[in-house]
mmCIF file with all atom_site columns, C-alpha atoms in Angstrom:
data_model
loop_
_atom_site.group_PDB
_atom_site.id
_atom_site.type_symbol
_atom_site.label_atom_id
_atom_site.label_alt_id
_atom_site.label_comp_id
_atom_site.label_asym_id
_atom_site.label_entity_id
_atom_site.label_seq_id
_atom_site.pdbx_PDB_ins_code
_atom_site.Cartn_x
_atom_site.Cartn_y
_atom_site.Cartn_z
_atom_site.occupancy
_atom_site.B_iso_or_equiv
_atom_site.pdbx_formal_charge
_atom_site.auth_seq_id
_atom_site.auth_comp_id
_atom_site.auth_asym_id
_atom_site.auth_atom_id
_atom_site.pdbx_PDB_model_num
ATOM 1  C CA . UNK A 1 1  ? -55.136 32.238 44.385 1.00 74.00 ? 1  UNK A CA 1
ATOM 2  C CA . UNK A 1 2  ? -53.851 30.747 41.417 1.00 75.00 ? 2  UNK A CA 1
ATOM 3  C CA . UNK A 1 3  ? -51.091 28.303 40.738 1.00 79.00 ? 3  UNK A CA 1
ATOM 4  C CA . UNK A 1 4  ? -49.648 27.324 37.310 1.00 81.00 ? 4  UNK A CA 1
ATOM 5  C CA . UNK A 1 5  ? -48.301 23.367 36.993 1.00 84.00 ? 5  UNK A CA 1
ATOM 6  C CA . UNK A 1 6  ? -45.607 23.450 33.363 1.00 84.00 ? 6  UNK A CA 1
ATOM 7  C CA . UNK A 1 7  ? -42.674 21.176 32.432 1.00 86.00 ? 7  UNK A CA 1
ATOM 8  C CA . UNK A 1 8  ? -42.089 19.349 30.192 1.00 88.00 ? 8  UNK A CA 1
ATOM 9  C CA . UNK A 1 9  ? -44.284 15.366 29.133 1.00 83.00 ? 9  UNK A CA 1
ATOM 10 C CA . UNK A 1 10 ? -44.126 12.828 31.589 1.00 88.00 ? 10 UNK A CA 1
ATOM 11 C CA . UNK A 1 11 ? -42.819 14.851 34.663 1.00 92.00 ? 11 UNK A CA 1
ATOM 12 C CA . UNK A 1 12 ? -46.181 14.203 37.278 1.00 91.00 ? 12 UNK A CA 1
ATOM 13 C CA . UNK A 1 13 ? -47.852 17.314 36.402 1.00 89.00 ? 13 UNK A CA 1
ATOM 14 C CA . UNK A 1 14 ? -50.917 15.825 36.453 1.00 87.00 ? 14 UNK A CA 1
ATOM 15 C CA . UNK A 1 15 ? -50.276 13.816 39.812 1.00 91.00 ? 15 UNK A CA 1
ATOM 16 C CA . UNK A 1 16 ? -48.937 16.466 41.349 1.00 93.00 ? 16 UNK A CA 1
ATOM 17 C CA . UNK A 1 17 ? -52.145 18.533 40.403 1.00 89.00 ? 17 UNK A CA 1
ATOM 18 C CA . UNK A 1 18 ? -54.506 16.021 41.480 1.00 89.00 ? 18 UNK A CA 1
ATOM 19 C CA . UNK A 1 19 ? -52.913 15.606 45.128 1.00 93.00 ? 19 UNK A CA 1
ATOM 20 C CA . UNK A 1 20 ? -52.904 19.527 45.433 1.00 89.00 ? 20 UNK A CA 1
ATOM 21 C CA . UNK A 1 21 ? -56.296 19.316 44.312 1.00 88.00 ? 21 UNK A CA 1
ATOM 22 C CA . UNK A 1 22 ? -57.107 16.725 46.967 1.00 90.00 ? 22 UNK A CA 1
ATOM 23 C CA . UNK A 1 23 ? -55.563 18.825 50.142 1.00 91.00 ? 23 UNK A CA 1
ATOM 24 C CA . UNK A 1 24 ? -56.923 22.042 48.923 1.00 87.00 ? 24 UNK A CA 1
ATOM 25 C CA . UNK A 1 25 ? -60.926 20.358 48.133 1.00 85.00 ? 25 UNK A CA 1
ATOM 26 C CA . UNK A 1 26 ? -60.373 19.041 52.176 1.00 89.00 ? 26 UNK A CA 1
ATOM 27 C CA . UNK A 1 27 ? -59.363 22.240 53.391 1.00 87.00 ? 27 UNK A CA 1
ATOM 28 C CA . UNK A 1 28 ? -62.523 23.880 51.455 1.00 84.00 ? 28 UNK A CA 1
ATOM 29 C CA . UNK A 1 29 ? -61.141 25.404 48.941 1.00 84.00 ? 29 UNK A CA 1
ATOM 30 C CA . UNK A 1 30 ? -62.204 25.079 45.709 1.00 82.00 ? 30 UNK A CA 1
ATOM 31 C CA . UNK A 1 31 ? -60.058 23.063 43.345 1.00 85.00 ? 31 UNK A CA 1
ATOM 32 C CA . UNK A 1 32 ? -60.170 23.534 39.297 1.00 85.00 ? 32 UNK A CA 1
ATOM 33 C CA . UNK A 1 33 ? -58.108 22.107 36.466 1.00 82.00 ? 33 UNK A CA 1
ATOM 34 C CA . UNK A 1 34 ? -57.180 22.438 32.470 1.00 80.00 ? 34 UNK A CA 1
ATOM 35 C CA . UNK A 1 35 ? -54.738 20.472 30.352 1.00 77.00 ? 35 UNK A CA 1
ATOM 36 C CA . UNK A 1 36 ? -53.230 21.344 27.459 1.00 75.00 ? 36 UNK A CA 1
ATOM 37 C CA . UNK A 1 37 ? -54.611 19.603 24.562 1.00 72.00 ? 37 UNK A CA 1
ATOM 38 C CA . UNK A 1 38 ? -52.455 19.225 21.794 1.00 74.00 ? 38 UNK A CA 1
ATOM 39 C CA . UNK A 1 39 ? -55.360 18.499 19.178 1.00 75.00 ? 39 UNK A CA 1
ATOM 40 C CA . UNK A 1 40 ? -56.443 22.183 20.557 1.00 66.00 ? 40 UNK A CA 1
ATOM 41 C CA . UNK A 1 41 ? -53.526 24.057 19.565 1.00 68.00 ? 41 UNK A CA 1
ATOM 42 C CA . UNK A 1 42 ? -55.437 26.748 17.610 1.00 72.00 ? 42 UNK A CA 1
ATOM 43 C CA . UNK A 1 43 ? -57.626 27.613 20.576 1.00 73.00 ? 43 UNK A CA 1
ATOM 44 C CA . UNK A 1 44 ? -55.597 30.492 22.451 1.00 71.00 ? 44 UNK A CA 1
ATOM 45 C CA . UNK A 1 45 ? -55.912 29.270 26.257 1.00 77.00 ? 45 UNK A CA 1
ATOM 46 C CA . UNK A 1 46 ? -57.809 26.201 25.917 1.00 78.00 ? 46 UNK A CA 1
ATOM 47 C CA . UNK A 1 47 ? -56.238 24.738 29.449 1.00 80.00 ? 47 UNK A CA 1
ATOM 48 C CA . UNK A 1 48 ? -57.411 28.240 31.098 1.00 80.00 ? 48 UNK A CA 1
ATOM 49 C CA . UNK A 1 49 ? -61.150 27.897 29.144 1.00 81.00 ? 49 UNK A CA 1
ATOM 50 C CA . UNK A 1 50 ? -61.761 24.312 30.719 1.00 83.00 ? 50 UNK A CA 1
ATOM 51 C CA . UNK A 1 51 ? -61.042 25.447 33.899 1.00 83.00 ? 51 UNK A CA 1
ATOM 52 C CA . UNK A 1 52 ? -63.432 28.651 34.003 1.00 82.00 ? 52 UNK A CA 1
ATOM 53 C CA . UNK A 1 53 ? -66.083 26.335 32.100 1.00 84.00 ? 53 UNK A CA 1
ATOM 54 C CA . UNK A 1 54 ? -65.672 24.204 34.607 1.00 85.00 ? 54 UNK A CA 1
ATOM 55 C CA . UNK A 1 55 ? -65.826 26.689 37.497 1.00 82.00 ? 55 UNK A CA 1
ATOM 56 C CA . UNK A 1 56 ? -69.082 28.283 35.456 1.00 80.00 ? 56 UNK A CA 1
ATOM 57 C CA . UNK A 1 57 ? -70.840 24.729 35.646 1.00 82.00 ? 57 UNK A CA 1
ATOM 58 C CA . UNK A 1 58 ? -69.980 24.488 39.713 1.00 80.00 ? 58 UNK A CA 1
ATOM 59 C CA . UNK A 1 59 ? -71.559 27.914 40.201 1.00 78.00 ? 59 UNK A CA 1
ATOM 60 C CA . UNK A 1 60 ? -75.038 27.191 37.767 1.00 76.00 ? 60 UNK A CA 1
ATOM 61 C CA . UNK A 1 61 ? -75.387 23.777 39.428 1.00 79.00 ? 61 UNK A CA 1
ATOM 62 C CA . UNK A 1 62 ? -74.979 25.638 43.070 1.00 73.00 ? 62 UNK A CA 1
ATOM 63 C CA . UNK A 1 63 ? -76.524 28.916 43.022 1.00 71.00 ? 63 UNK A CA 1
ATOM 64 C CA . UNK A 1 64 ? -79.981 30.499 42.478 1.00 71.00 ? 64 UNK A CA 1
ATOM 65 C CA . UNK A 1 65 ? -81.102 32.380 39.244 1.00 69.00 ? 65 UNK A CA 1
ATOM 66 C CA . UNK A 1 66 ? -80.615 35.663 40.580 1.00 74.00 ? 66 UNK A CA 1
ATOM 67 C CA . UNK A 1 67 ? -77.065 35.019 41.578 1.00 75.00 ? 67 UNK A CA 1
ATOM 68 C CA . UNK A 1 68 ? -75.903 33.771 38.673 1.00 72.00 ? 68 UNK A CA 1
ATOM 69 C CA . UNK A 1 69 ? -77.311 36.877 36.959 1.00 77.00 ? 69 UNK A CA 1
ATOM 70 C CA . UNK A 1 70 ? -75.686 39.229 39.186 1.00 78.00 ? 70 UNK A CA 1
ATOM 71 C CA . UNK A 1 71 ? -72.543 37.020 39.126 1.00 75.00 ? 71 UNK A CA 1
ATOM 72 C CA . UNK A 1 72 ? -72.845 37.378 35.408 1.00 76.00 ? 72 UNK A CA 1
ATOM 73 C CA . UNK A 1 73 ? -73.514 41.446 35.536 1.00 81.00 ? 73 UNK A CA 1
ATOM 74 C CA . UNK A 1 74 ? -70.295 41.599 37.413 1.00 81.00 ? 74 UNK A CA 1
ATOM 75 C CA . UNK A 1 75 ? -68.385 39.808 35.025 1.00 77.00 ? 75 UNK A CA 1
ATOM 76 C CA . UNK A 1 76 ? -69.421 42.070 32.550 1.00 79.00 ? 76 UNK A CA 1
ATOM 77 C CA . UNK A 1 77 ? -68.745 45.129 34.436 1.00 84.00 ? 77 UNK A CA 1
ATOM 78 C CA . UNK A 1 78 ? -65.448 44.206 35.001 1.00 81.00 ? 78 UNK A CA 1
ATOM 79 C CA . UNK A 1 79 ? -64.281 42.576 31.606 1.00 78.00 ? 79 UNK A CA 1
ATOM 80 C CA . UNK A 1 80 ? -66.463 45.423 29.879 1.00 79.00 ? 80 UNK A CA 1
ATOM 81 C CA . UNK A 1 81 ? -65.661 44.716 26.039 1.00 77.00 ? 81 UNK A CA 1
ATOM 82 C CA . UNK A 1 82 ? -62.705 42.080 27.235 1.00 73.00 ? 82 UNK A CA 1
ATOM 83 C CA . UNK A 1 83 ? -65.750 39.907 27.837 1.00 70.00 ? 83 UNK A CA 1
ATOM 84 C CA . UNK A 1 84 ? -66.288 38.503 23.923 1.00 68.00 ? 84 UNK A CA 1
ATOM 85 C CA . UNK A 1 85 ? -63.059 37.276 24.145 1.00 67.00 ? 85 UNK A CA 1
ATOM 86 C CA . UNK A 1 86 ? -63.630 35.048 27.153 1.00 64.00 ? 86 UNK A CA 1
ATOM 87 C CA . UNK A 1 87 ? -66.966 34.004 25.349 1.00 61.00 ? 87 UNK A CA 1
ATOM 88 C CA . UNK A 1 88 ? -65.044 33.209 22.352 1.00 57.00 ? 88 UNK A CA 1
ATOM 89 C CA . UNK A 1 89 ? -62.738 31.229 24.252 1.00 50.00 ? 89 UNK A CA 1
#
């Protein structure tokens, strides 16, 4: 599942993130983040990009070669020639 935190500065976005974060990491689930950056405003999805890159490093740090190979064939199955935009990203 996916859930999408917006409104507007100053709000507790970010609070209200990190406590979801907290409940859903105890419950085992697995909990990733990305902020806007306003000094990245001409990379398209930059909030979305730190979250996958950060997902990408949890898998490489906790799975074998081989898995992150298929894991990667997959991906490319799927995206097919979507996938140089995700690389871009």
């Amino acid at each position: 599942e996916i859930s999408i935190i917006s409104g507007q500065s100053g709000t507790g976005k970010s609070m209200l993130a990190y406590r979801f974060g907290r409940v859903a990491s105890t419950n085992g689930g697995l909990f990733l983040s990305g902020k806007f950056d306003q000094l990245k405003q001409s990379t398209p999805f930059s909030a979305i990009a730190n979250a996958f890159n950060e997902y990408c490093n949890i898998i490489s740090q906790n799975v074998s070669l081989n898995l992150t190979t298929v894991m990667a064939s997959k991906l490319q199955a799927a995206l097919g020639q979507e996938a140089f935009h995700l690389v871009k990203v």
